[in-house]
mmCIF file of C-alpha atoms (C1' of nucleotides) in Angstrom:
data_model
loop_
_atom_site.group_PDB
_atom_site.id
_atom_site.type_symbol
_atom_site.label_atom_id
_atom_site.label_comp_id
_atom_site.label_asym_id
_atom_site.label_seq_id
_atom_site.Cartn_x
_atom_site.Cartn_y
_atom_site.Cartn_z
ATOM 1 C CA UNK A 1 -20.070 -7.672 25.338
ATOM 2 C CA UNK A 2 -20.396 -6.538 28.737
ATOM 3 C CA UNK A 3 -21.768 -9.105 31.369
ATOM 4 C CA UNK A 4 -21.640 -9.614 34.923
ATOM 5 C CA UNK A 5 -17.606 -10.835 35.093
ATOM 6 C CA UNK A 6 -16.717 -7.839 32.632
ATOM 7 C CA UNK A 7 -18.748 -5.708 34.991
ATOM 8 C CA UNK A 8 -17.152 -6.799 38.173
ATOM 9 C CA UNK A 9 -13.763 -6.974 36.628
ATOM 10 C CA UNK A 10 -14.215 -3.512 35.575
ATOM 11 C CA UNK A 11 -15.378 -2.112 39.142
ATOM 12 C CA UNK A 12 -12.692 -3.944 40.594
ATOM 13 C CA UNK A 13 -10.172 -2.258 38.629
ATOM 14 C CA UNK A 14 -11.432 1.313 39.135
ATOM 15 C CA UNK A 15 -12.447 0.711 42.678
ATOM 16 C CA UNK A 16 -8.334 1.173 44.004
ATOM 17 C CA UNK A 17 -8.289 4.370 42.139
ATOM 18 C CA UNK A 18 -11.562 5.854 42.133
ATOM 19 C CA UNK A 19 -12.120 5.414 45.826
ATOM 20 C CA UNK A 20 -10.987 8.590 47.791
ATOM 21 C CA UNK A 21 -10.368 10.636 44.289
ATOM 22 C CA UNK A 22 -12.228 13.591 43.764
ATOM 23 C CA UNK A 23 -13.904 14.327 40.462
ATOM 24 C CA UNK A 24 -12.960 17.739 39.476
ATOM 25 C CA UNK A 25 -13.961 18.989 35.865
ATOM 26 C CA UNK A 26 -16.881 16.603 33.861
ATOM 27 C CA UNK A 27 -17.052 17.556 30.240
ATOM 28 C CA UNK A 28 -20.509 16.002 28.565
ATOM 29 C CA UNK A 29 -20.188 15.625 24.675
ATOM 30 C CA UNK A 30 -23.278 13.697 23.942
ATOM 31 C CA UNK A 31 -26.276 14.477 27.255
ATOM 32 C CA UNK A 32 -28.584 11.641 25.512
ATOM 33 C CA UNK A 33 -26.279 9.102 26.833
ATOM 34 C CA UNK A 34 -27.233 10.781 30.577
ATOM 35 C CA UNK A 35 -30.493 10.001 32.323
ATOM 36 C CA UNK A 36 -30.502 12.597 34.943
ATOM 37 C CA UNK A 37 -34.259 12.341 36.305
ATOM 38 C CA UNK A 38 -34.294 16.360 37.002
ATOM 39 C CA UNK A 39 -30.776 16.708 38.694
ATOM 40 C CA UNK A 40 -28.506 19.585 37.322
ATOM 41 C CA UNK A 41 -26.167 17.734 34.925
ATOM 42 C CA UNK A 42 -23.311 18.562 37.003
ATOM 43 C CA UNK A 43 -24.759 17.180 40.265
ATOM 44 C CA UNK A 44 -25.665 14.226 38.424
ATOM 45 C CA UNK A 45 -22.629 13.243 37.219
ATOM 46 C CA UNK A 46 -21.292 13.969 40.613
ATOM 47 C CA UNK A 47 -19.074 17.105 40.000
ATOM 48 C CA UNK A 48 -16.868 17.757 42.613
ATOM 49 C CA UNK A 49 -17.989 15.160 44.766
ATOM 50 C CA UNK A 50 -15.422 12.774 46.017
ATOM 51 C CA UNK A 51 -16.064 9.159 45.407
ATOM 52 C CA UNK A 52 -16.689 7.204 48.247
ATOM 53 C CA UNK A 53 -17.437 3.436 47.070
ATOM 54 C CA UNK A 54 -18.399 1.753 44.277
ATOM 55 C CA UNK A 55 -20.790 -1.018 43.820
ATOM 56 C CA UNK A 56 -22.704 -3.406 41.524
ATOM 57 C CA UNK A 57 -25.440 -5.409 40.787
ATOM 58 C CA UNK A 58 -26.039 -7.573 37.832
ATOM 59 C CA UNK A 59 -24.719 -5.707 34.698
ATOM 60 C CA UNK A 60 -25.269 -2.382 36.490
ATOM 61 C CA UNK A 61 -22.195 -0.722 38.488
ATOM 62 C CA UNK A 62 -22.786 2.375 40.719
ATOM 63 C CA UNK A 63 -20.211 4.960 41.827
ATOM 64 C CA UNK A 64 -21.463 6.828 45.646
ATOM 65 C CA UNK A 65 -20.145 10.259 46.045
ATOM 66 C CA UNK A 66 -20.119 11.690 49.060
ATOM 67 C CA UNK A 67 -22.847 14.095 49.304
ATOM 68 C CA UNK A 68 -25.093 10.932 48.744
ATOM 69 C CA UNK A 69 -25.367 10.951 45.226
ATOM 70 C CA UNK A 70 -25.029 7.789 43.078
ATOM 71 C CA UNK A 71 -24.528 7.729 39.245
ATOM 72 C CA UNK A 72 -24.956 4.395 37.636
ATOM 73 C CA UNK A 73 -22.862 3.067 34.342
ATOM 74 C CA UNK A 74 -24.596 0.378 32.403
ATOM 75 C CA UNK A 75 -22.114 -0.336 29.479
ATOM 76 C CA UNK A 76 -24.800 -2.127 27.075
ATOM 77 C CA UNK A 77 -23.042 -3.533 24.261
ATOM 78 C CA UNK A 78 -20.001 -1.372 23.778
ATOM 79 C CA UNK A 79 -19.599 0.706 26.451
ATOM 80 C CA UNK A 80 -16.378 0.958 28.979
ATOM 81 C CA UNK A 81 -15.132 3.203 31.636
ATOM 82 C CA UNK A 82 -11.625 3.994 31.114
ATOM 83 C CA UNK A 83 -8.864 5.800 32.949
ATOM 84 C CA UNK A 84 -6.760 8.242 30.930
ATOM 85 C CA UNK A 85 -3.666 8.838 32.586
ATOM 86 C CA UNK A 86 -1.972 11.461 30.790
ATOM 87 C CA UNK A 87 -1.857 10.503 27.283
ATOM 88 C CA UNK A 88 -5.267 10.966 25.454
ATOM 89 C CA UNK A 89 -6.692 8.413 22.909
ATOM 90 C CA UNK A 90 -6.117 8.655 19.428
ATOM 91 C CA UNK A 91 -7.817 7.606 16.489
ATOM 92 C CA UNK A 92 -11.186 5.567 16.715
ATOM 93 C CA UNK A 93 -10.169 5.397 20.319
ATOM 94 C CA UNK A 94 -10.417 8.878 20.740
ATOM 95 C CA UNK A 95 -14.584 8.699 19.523
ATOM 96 C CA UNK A 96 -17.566 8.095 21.064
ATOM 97 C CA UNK A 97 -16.176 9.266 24.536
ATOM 98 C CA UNK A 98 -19.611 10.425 25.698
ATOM 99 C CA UNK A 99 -18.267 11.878 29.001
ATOM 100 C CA UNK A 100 -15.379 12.861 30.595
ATOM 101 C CA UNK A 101 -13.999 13.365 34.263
ATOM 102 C CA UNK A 102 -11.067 15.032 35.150
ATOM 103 C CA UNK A 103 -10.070 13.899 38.883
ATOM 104 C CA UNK A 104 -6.536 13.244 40.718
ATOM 105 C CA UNK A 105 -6.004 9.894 41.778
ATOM 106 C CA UNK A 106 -5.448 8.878 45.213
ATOM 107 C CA UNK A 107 -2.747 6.182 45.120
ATOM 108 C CA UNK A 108 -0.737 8.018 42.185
ATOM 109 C CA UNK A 109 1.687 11.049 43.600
ATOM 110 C CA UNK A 110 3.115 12.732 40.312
ATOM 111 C CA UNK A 111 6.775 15.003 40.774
ATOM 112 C CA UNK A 112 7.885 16.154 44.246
ATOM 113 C CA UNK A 113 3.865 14.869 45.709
ATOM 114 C CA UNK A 114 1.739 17.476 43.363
ATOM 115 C CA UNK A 115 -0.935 15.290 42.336
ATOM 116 C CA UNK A 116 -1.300 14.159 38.519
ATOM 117 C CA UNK A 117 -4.654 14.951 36.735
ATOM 118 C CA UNK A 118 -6.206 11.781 35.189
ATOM 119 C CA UNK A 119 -9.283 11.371 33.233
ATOM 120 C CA UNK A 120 -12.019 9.038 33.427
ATOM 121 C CA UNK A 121 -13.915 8.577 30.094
ATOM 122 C CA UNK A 122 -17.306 6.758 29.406
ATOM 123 C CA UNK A 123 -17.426 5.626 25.465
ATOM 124 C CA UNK A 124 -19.743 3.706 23.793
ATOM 125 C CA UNK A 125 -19.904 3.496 20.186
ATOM 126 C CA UNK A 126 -23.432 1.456 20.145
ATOM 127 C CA UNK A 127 -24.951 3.942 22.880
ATOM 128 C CA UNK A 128 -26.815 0.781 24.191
ATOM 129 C CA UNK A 129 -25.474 1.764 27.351
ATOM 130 C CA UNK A 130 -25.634 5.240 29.453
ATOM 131 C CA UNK A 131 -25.528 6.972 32.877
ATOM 132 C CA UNK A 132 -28.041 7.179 35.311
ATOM 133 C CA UNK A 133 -28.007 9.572 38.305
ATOM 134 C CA UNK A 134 -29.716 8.827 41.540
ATOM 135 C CA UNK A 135 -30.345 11.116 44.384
ATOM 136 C CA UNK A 136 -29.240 8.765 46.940
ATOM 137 C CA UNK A 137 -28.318 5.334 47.622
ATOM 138 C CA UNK A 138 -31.534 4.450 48.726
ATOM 139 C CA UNK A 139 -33.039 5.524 45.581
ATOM 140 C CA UNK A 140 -30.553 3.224 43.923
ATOM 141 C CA UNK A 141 -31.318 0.147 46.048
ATOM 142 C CA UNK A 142 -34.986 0.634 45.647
ATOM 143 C CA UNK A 143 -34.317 0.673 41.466
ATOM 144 C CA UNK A 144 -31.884 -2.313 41.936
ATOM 145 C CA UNK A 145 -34.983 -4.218 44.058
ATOM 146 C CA UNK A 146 -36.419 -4.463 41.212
ATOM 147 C CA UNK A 147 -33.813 -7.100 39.749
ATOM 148 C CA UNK A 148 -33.126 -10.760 40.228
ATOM 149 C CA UNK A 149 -30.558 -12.068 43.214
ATOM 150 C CA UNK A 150 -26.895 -11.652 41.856
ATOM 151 C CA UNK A 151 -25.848 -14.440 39.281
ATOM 152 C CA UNK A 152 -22.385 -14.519 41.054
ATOM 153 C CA UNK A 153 -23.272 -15.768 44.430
ATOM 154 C CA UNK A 154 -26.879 -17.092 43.630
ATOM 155 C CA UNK A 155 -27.923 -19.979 45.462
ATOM 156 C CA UNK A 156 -29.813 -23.226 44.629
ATOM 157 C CA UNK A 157 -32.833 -21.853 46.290
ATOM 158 C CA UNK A 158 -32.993 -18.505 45.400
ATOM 159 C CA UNK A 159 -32.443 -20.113 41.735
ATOM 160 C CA UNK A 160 -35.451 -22.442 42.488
ATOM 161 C CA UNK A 161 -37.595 -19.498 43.372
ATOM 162 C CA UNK A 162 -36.443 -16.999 40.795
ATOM 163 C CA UNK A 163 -37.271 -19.474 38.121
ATOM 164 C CA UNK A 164 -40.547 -21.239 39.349
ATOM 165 C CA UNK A 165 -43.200 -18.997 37.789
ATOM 166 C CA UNK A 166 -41.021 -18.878 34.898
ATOM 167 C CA UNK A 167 -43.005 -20.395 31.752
ATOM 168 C CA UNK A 168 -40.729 -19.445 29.054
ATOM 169 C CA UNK A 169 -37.573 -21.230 27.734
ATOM 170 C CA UNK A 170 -35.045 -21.389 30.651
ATOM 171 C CA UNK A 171 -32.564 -19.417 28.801
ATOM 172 C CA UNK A 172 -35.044 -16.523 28.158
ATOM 173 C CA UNK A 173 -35.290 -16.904 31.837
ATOM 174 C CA UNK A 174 -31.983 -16.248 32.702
ATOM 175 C CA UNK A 175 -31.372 -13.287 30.102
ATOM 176 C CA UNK A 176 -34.124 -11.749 31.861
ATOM 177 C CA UNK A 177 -32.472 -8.849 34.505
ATOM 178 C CA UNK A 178 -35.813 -9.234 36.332
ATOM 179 C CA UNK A 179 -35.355 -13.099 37.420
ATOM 180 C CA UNK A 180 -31.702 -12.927 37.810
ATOM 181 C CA UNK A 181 -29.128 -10.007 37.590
ATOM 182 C CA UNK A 182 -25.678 -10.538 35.381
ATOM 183 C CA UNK A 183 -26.504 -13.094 32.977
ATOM 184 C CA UNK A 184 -26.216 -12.153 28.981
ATOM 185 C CA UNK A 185 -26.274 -14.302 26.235
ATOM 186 C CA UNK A 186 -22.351 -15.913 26.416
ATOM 187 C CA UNK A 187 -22.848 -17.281 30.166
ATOM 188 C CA UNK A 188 -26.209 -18.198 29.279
ATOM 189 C CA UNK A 189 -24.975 -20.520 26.674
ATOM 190 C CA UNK A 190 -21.911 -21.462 28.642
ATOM 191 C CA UNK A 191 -23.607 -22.286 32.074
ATOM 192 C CA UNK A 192 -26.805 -24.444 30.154
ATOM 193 C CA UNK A 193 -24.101 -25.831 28.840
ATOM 194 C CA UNK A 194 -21.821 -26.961 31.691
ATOM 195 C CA UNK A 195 -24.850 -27.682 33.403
ATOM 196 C CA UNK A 196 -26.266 -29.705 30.686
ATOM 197 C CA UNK A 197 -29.998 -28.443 30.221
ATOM 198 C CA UNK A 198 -31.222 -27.635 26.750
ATOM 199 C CA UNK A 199 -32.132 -23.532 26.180
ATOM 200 C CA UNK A 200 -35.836 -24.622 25.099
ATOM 201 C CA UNK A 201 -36.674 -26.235 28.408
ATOM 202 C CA UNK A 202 -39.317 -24.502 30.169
ATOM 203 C CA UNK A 203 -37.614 -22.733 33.446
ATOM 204 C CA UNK A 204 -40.534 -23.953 35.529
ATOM 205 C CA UNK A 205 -40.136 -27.608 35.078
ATOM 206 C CA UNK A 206 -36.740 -28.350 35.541
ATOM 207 C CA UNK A 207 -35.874 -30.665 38.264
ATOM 208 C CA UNK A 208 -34.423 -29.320 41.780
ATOM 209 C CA UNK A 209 -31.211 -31.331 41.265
ATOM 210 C CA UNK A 210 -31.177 -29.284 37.403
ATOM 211 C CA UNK A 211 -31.738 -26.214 39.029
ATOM 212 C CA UNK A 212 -28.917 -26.591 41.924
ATOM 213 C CA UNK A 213 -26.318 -27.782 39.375
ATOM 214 C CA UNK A 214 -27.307 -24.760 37.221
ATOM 215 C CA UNK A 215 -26.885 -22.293 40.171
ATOM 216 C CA UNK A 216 -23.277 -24.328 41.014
ATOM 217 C CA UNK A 217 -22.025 -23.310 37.059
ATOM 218 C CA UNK A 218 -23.169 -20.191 37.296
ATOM 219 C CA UNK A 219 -21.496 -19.483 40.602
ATOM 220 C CA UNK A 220 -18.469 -21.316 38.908
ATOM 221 C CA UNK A 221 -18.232 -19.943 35.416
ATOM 222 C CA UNK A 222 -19.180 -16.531 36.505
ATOM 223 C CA UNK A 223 -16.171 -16.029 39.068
ATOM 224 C CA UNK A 224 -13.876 -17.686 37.280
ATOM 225 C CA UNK A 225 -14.851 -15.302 34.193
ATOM 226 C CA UNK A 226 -14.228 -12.355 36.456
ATOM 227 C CA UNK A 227 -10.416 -13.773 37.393
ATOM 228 C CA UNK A 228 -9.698 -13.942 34.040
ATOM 229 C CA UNK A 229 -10.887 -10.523 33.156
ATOM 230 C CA UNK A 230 -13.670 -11.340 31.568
ATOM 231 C CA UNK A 231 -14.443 -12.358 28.039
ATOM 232 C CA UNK A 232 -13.264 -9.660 25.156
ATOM 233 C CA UNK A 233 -14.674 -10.776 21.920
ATOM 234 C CA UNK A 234 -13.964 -7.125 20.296
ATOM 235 C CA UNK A 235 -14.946 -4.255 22.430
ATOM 236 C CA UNK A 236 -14.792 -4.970 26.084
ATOM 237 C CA UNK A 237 -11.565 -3.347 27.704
ATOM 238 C CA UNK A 238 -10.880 -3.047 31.160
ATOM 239 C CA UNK A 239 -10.502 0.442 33.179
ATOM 240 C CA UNK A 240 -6.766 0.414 31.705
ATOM 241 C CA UNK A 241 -7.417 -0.715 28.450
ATOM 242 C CA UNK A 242 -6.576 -4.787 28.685
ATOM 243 C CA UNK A 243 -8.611 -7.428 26.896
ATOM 244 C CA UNK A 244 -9.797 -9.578 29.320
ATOM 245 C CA UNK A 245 -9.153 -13.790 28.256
ATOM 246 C CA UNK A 246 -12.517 -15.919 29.573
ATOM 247 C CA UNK A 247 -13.603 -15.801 25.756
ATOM 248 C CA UNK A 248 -10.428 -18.606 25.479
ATOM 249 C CA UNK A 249 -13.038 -21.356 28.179
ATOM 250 C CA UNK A 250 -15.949 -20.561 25.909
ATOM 251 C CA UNK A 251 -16.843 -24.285 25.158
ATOM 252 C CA UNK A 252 -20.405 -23.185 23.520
ATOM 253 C CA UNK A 253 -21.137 -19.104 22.583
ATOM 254 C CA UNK A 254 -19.289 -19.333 19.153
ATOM 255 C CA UNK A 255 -18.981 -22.574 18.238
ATOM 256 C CA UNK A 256 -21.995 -23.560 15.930
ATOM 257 C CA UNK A 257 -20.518 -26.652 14.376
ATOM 258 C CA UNK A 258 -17.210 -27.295 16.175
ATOM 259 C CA UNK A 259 -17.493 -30.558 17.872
ATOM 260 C CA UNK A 260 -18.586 -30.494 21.873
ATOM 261 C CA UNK A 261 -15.706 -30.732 24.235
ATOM 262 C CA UNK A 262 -17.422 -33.537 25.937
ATOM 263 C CA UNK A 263 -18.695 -35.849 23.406
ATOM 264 C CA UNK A 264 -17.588 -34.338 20.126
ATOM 265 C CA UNK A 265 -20.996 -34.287 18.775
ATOM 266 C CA UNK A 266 -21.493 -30.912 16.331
ATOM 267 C CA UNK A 267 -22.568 -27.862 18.723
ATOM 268 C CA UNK A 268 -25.826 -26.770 17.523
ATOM 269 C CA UNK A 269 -27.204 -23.066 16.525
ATOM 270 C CA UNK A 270 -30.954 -21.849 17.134
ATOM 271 C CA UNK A 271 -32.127 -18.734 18.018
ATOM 272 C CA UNK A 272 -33.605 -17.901 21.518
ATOM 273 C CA UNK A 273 -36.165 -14.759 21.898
ATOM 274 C CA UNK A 274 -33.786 -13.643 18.697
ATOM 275 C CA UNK A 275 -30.190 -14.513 20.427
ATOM 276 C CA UNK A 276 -28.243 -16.455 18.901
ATOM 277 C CA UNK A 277 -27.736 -19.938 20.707
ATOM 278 C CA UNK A 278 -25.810 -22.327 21.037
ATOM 279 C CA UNK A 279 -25.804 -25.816 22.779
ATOM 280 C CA UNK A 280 -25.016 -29.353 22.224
ATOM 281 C CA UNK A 281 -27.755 -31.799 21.138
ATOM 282 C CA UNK A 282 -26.276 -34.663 22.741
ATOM 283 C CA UNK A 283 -25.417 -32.941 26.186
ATOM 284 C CA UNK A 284 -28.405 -31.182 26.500
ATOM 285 C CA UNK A 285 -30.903 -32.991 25.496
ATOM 286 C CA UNK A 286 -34.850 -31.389 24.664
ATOM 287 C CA UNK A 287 -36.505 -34.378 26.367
ATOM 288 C CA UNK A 288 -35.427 -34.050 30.004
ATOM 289 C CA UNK A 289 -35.972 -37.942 30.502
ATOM 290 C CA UNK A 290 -33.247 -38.690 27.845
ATOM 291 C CA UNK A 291 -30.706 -37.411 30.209
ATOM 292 C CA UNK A 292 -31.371 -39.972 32.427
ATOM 293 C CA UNK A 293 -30.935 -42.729 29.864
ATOM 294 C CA UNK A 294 -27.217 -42.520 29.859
ATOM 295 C CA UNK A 295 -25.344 -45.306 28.148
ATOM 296 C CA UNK A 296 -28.223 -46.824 26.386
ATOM 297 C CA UNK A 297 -28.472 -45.966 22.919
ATOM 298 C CA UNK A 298 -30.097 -42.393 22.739
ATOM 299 C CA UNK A 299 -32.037 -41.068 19.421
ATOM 300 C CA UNK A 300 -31.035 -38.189 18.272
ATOM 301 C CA UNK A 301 -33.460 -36.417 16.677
ATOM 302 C CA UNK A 302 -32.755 -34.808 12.818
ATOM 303 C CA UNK A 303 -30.021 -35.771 10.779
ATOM 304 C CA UNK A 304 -26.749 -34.625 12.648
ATOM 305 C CA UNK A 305 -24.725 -36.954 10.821
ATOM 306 C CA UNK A 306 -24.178 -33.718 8.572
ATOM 307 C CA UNK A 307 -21.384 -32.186 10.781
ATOM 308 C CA UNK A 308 -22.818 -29.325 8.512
ATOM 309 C CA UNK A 309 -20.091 -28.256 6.696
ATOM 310 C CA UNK A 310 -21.172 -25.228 4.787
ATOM 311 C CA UNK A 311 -20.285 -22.654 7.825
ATOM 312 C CA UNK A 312 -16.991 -24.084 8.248
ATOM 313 C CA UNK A 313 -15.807 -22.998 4.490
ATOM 314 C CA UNK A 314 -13.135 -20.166 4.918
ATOM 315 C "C1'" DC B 1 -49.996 -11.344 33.412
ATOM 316 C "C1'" DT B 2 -46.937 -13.440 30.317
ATOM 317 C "C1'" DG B 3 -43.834 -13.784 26.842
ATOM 318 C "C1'" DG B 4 -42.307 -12.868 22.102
ATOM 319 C "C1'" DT B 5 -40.828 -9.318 18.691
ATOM 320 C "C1'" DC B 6 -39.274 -4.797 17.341
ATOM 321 C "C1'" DT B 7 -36.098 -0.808 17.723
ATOM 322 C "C1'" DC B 8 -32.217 1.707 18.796
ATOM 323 C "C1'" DC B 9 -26.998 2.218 17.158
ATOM 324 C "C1'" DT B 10 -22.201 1.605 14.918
ATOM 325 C "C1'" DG B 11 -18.383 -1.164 13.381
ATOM 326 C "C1'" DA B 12 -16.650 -5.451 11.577
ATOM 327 C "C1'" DT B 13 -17.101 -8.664 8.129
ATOM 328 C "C1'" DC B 14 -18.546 -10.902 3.906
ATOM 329 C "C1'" DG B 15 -19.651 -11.323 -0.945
ATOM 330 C "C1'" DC B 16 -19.483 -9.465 -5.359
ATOM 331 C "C1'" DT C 1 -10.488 -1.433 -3.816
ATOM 332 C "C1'" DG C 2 -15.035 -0.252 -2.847
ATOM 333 C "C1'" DC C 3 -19.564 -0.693 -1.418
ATOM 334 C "C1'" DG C 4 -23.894 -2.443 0.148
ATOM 335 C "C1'" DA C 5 -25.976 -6.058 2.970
ATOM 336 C "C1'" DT C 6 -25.751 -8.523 7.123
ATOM 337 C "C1'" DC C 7 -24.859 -9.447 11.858
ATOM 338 C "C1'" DA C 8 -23.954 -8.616 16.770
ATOM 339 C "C1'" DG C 9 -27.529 -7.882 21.104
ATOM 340 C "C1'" DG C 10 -29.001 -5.200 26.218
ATOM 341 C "C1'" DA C 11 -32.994 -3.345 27.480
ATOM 342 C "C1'" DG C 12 -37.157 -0.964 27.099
ATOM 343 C "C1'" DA C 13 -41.310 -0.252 24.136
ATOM 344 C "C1'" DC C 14 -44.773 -2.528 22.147
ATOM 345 C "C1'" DC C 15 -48.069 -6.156 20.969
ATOM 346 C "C1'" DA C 16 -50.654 -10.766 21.076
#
DNA sequence: CTGGTCTCCTGATCGC
DNA sequence: TGCGATCAGGAGACCA
């Protein structure tokens, strides 16, 4: 599913040949997927207009034409932006592709210079994602106000403030666009994890040192996430159809019962305001002042002798 | 005000 | 082989 590294990976990979291309042609298939606030349909998904930058913030990327206009893609759970050059999808590939933009690409001269028509295509099976236009960039900056400081480059302070009137679980916390932008349920997992705090502490009471070290993994995982493409457990695809391979550094989201890559202790699975988590019990302790007891012998509460066995069965 | 739960939506997977 | 049940969850609506 789409977080903040698939996001970025994505923009960065349309940016090169978006920028400077002019969006000729936009065919609309399914309009519910459009929020348009008013606009003409056309204007809002910035026919004819050239594209002049593109942008992001959290989960949320933006494309600026330039007449002013901005339309923002928010891929939910399935969605993806892809460029079609030439060859059209087939198959299942070939559904769900909401909307459609035929533009020439800037970098890409076809036979003696004429220009090649390509097509950009937003699908999303799920529809938990969709298109939102905005009159302006200022308009857009005033919506994206309204969310959290950037998960990629957040810092220990602007962590620390984000999460000090927090009283809910810390991961709840993080999921929440309003705190802090980017952050879905896999980096949730993995940077609580790397960072060693237990998804049931409450956000407000962690210690400054917890909080900095949290805001270091998330700066860490996050970028390094983006490098690698991001994580493609089915769906995700970049804007020229490659899986991205951060799912293979996953030491947490999807392992409910493997043993922790630190101390080999059975991961184990709760749910979180109804996500499903994961974390280790001996990592991350619940009781903050067990962390601090390192080396002496630490109780572990509930019997996790049971490497519980039952899931494993295949 | 805060935070937890429900709802949307489709495809993959599992069990029988 | 087929089919129904279950699960996945971002984000906004809704409720305690």
């Amino acid at each position: 599913m789409p977080e903040l590294p698939e996001v970025e990976h994505l923009r960065r990979s349309l940016d090169p040949v978006l920028v400077g291309a002019r969006l000729h042609a936009v065919t609309v298939r399914r309009r519910s997927v459009v929020d348009r606030s008013g606009a003409e349909l056309g204007d809002a998904l910035l026919s004819g207009q050239t594209i002049v930058a593109t942008h992001r913030r959290g989960k949320q990327m933006a494309l600026e034409a330039g007449n002013g206009r901005a339309l923002v893609v928010q891929l939910g759970m399935t969605g993806s932006m892809t460029i079609e050059a030439g060859v059209a999808p087939r198959g299942m590939e070939a559904k769900h592709r909401h909307v459609l933009w035929d533009f020439s690409p800037v970098n890409a001269a076809g036979p003696r210079g004429s220009t090649p028509r390509w097509r950009l295509a937003f699908r999303d099976p799920r529809r938990f994602g969709g298109l939102t236009a905005y009159a302006s960039m200022d308009a857009l900056h005033q919506t994206w106000s309204e969310l959290g400081p950037d998960a990629l480059t957040i810092s220990a302070s602007d962590l620390a403030a984000a999460l000090a009137r927090a009283r809910r679980p810390i991961k709840a916390a993080l999921l929440d666009q309003g705190v802090l932008a980017g952050v879905g349920n896999i980096y949730a997992d993995e940077s609580l994890f790397a960072a060693r705090i237990h998804p049931l502490r409450l956000a407000a009471a962690l210690e400054h040192a917890e909080v900095a070290e949290l805001a270091r993994q998330l700066r860490r995982i996050l970028s390094a996430a983006v490098e690698q493409g991001g994580s493609t457990l089915r769906d995700y695809r970049d804007a020229f159809g490659q899986p991205g391979t951060a799912v293979q550094s996953h030491a947490a989201y999807g392992r409910e019962g493997q043993p922790c890559l630190t101390c080999g202790t059975p991961l184990e699975g709760i749910r979180v305001i109804a996500r499903a988590t994961v974390f280790c019990p001996q990592c991350q302790p619940r009781c903050q002042d067990l962390s601090t007891n390192v080396g002496m012998t630490v109780p572990v509460q509930g019997g996790r002798a049971a490497a519980r066995p039952s899931r494993r069965a295949k």
